[in-house]
PDB file of C-alpha atoms and ligand atoms in Angstrom:
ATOM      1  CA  UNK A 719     120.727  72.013 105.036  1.00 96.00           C
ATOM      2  CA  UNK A 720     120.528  70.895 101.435  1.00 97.00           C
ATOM      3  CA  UNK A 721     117.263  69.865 100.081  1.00 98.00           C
ATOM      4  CA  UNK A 722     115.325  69.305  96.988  1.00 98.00           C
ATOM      5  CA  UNK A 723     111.770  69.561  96.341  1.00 98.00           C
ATOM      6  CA  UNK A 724     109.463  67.342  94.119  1.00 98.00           C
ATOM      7  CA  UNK A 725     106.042  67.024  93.267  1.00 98.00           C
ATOM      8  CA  UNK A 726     103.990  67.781  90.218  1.00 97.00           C
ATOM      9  CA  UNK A 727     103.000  71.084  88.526  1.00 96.00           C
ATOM     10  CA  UNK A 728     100.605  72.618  91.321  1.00 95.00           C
ATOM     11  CA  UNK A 729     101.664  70.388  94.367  1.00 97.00           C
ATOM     12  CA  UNK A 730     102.840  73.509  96.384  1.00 96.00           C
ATOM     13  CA  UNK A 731     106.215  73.422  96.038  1.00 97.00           C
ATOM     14  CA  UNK A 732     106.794  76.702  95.695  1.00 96.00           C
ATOM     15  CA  UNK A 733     104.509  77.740  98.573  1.00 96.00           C
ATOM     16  CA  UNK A 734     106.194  75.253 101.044  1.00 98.00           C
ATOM     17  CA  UNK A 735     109.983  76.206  99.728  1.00 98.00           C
ATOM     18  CA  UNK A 736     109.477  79.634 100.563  1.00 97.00           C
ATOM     19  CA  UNK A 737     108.609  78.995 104.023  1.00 97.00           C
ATOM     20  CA  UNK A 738     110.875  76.303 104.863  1.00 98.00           C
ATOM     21  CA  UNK A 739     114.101  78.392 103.648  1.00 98.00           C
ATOM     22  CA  UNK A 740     112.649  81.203 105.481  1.00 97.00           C
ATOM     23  CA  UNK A 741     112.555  78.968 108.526  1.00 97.00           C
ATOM     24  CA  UNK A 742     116.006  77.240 107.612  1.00 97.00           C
ATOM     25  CA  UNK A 743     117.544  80.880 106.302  1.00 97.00           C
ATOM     26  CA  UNK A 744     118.368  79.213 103.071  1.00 98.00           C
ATOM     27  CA  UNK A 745     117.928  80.348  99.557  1.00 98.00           C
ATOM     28  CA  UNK A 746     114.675  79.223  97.658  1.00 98.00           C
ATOM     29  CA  UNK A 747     116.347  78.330  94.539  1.00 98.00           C
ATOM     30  CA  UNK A 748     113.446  77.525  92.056  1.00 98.00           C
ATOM     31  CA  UNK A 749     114.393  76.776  88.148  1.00 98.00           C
ATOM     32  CA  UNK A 750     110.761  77.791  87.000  1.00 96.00           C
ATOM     33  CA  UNK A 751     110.540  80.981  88.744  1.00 95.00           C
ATOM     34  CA  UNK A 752     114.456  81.566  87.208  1.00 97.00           C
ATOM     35  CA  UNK A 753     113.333  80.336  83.197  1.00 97.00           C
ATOM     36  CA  UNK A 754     110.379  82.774  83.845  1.00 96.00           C
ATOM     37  CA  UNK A 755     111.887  85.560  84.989  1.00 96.00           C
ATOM     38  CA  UNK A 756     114.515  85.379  82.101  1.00 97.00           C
ATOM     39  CA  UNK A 757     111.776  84.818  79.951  1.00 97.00           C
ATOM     40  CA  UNK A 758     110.172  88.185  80.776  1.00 96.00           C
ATOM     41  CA  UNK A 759     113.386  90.082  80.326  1.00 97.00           C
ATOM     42  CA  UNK A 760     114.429  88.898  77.267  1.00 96.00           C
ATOM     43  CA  UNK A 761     117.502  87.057  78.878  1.00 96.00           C
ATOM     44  CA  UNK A 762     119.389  85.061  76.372  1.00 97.00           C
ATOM     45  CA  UNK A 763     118.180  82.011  79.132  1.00 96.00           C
ATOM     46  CA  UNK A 764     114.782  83.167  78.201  1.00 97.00           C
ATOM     47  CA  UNK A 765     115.260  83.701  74.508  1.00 97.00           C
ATOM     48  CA  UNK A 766     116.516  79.601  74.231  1.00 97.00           C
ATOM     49  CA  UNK A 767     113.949  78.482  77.283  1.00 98.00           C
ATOM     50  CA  UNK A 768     111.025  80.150  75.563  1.00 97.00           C
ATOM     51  CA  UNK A 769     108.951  77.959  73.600  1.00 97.00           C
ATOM     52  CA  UNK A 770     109.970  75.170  75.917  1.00 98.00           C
ATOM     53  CA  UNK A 771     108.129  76.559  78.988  1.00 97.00           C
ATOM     54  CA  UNK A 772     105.386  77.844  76.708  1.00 96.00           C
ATOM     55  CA  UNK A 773     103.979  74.139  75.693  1.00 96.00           C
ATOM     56  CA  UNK A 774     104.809  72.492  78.997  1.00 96.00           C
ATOM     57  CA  UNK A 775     108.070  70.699  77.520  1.00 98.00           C
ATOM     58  CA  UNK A 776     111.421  70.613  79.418  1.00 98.00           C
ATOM     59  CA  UNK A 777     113.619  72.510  78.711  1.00 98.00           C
ATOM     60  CA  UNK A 778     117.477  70.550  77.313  1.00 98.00           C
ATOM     61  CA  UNK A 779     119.380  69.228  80.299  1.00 97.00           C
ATOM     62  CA  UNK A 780     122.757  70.785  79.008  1.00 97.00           C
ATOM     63  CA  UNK A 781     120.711  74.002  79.828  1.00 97.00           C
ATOM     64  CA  UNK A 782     119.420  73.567  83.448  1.00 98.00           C
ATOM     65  CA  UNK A 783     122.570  71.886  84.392  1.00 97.00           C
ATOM     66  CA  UNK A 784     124.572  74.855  83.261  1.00 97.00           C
ATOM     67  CA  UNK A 785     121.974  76.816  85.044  1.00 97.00           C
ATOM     68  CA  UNK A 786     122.351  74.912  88.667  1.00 98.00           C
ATOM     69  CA  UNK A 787     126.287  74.671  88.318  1.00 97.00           C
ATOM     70  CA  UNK A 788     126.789  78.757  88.226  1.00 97.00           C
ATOM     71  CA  UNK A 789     123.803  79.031  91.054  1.00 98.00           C
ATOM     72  CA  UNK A 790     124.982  76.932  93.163  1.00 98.00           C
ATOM     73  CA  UNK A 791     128.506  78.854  92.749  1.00 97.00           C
ATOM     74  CA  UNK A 792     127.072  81.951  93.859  1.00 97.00           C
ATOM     75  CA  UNK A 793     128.154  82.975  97.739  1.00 96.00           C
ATOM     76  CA  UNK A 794     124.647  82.999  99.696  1.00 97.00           C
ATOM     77  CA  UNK A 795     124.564  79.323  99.010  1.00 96.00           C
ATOM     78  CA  UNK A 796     127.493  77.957 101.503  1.00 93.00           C
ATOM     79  CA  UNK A 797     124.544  77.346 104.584  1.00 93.00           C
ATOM     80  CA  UNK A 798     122.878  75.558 101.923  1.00 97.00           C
ATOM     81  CA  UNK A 799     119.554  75.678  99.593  1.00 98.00           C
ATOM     82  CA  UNK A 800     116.438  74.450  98.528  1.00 98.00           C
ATOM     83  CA  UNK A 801     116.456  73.582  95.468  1.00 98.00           C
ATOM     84  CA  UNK A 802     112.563  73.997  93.843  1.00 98.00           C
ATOM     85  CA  UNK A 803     111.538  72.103  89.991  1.00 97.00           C
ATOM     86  CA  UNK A 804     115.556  70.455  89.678  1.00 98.00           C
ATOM     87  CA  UNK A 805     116.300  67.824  89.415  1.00 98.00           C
ATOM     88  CA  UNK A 806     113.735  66.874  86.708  1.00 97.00           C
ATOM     89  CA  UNK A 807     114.888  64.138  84.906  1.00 97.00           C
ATOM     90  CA  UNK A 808     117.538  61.197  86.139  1.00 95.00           C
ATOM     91  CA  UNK A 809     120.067  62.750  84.061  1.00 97.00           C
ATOM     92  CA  UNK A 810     120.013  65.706  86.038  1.00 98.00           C
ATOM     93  CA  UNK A 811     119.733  63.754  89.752  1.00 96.00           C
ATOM     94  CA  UNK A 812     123.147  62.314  88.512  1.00 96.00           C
ATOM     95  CA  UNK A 813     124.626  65.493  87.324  1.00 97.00           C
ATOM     96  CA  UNK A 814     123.451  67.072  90.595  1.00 97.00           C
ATOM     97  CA  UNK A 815     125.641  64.281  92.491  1.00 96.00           C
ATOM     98  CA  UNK A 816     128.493  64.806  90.454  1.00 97.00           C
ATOM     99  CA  UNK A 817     128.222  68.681  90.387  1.00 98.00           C
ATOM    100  CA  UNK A 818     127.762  68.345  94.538  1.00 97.00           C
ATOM    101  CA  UNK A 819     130.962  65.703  95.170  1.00 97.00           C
ATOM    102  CA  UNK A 820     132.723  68.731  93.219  1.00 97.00           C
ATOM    103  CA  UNK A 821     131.407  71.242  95.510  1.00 95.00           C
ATOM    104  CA  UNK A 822     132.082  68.638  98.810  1.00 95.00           C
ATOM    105  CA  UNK A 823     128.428  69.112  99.499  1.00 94.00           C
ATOM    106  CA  UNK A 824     126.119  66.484  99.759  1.00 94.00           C
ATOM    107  CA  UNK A 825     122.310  66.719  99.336  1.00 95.00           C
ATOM    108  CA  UNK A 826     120.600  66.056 102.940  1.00 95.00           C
ATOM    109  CA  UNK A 827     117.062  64.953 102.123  1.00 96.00           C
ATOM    110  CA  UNK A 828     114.336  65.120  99.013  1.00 96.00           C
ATOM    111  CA  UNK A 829     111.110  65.850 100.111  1.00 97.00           C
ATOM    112  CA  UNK A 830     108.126  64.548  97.802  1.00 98.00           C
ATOM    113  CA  UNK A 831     105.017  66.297  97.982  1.00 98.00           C
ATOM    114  CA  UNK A 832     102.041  63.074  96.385  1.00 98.00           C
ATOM    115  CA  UNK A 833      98.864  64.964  95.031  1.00 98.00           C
ATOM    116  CA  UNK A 834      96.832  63.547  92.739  1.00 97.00           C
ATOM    117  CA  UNK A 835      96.598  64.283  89.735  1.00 97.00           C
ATOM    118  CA  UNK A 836      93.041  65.674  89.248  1.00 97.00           C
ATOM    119  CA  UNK A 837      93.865  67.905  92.412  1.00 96.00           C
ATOM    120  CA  UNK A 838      97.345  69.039  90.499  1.00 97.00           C
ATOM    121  CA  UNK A 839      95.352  70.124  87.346  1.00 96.00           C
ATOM    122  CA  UNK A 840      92.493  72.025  89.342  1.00 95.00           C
ATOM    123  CA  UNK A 841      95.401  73.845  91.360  1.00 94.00           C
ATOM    124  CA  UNK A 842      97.094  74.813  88.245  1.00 94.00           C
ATOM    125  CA  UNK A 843      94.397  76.053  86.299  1.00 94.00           C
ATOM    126  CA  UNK A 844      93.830  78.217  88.954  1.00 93.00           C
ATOM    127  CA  UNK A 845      96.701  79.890  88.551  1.00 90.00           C
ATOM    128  CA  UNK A 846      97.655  82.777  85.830  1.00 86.00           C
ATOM    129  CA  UNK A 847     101.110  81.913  84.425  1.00 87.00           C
ATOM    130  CA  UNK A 848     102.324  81.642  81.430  1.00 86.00           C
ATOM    131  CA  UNK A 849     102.347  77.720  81.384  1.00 89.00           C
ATOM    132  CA  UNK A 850      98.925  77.750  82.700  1.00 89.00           C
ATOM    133  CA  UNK A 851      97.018  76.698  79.608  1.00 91.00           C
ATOM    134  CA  UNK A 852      95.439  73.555  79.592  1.00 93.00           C
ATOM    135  CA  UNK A 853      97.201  71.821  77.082  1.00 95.00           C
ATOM    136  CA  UNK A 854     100.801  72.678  78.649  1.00 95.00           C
ATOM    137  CA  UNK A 855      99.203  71.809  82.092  1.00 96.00           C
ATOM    138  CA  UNK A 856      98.412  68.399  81.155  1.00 96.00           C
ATOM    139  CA  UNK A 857     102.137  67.881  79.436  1.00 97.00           C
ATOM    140  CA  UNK A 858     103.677  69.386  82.628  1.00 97.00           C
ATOM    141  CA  UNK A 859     101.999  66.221  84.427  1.00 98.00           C
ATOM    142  CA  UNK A 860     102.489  63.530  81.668  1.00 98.00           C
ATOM    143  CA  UNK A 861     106.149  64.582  81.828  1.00 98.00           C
ATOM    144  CA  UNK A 862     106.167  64.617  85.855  1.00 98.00           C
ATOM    145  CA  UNK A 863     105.211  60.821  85.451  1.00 98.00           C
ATOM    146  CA  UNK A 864     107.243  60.328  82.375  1.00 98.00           C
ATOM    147  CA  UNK A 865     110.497  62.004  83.381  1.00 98.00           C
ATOM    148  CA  UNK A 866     110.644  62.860  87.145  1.00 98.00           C
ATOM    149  CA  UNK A 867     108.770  60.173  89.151  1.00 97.00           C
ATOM    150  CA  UNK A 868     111.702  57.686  88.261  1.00 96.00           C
ATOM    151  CA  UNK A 869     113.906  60.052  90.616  1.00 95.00           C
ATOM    152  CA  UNK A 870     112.246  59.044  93.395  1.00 96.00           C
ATOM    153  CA  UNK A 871     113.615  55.482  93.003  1.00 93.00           C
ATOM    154  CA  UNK A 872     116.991  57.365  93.035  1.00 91.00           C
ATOM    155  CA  UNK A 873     116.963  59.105  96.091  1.00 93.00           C
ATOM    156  CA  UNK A 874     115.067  56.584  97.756  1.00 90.00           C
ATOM    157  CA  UNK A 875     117.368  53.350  98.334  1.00 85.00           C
ATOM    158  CA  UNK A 876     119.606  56.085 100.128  1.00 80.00           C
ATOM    159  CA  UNK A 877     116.671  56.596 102.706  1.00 78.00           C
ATOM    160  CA  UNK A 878     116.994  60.363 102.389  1.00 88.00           C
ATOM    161  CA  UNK A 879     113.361  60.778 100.551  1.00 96.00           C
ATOM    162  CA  UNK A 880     110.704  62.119 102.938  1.00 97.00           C
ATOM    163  CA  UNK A 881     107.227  61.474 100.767  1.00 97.00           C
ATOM    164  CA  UNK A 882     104.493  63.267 102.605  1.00 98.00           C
ATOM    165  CA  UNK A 883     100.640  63.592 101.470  1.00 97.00           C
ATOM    166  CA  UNK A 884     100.391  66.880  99.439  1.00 92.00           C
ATOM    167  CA  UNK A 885      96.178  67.257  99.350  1.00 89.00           C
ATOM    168  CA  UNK A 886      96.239  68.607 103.043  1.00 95.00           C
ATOM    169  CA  UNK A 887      96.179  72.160 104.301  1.00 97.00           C
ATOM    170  CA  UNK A 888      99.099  74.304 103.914  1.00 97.00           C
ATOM    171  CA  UNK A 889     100.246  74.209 107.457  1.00 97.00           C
ATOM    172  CA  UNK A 890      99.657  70.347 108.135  1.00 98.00           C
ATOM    173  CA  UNK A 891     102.095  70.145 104.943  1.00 98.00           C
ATOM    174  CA  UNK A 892     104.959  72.100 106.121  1.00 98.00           C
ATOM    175  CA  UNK A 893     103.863  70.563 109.999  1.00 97.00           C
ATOM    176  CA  UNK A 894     105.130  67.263 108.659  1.00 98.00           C
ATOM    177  CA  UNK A 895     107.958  68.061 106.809  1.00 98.00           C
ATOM    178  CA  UNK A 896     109.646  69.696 109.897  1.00 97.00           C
ATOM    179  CA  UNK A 897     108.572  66.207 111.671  1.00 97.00           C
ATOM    180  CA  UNK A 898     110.396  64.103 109.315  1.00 96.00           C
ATOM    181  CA  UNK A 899     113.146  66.476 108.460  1.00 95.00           C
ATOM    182  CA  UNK A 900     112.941  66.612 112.229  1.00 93.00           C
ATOM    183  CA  UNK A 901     113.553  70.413 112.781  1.00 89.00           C
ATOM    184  CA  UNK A 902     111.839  72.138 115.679  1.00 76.00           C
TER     185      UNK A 902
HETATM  186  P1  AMP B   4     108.094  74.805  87.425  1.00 63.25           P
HETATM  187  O1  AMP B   4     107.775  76.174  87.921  1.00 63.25           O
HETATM  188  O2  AMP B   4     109.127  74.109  88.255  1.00 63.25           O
HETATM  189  O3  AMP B   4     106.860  73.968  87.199  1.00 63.25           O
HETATM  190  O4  AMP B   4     108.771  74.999  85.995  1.00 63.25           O
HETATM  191  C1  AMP B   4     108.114  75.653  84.937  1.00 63.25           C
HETATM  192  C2  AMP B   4     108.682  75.201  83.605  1.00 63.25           C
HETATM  193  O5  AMP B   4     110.082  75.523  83.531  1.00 63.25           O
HETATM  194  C3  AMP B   4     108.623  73.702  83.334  1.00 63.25           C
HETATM  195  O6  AMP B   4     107.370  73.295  82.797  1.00 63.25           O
HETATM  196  C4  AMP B   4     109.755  73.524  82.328  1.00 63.25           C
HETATM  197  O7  AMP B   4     109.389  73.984  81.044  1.00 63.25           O
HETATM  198  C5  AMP B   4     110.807  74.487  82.868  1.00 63.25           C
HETATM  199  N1  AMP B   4     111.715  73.849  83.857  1.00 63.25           N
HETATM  200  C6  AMP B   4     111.843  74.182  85.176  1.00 63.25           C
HETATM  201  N2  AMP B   4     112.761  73.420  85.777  1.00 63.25           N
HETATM  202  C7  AMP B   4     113.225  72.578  84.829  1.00 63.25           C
HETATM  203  C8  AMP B   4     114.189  71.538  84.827  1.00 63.25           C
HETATM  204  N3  AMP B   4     114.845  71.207  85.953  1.00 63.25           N
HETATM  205  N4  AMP B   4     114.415  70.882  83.663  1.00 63.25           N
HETATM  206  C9  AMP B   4     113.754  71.204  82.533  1.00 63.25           C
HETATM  207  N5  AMP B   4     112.841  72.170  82.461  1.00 63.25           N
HETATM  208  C10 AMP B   4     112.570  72.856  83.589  1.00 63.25           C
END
């Protein structure tokens, strides 16, 4: 299965990826955890991602797409992925498409996890990354709003967008994705 995940900075993206490509045996492919992890080796990703992540900014399309095309290349992803923080922008949902008919893959469903945004910025200031500050916390929203909710009108005209309620327990969470992605 081939799946993206959105939601805002803190809407437990990450935590419900992981267990849904354990479930699914697909790779959690998450563009923050990547940028980070380049970050903290000194990557050349890392050195030109840098200040970006820092302040909460986005990092250039040309980048990330770049990034996607030669992950997506990569062998474990033939039974297909989860793709975690991409696309961002409606500029990448395109580039996605045209990167996928390419490939002869086609995405299968978005999932949208709604929190609000008060509930985002507690959850994220509870956290200890690097983009955790306050300032870049409340950019990482503004630009959620600004640059990614627009994607949802993208996916969802195809009827492939499963939106579920994000300020519930874990479990309920990941309980009603499998309902509406309608694994068992
Ligand atoms: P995330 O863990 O998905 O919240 O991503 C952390 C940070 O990485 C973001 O605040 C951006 O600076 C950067 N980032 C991750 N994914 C993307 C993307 N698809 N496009 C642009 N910047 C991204």
């Amino acid at each position: 299965m081939r799946l993206v995940i959105l939601g805002g900075p803190g809407a437990g993206k990450g935590t419900q990826a992981e267990q849904l490509c354990h479930r699914l045996r697909i790779p959690w492919i998450s563009t923050g955890e990547m940028l980070i992890a380049a970050i903290a080796t000194q990557a050349d990703l890392g050195k030109q991602a840098a200040s970006y992540v820092e302040q909460g900014e986005l990092v250039p399309d040309e980048i990330m797409i770049e990034l996607i095309r030669q992950r997506l290349l990569l062998p474990d992803t033939r039974q297909g992925w989860l793709l975690d923080g991409y696309p961002r922008t409606a500029f990448q949902a395109e580039e996605l498409d045209f990167l996928l008919e390419d490939l002869h893959q086609g995405l299968d469903w978005g999932i949208y996890l709604n929190v609000p945004d008060p509930i985002l910025m507690e959850r994220s200031l509870g956290r200890s990354r690097l983009d955790d500050k306050p300032g870049a916390i409340q950019r990482r929203i503004e630009l959620f709003h600004q640059r990614t909710v627009p994607i949802l009108e993208y996916y969802s005209p195809r009827g492939r967008l499963l939106e579920i309620q994000g300020d519930q327990s874990p479990q309920q969470i990941q309980q009603e994705i499998l309902q509406g992605l309608k694994i068992d």
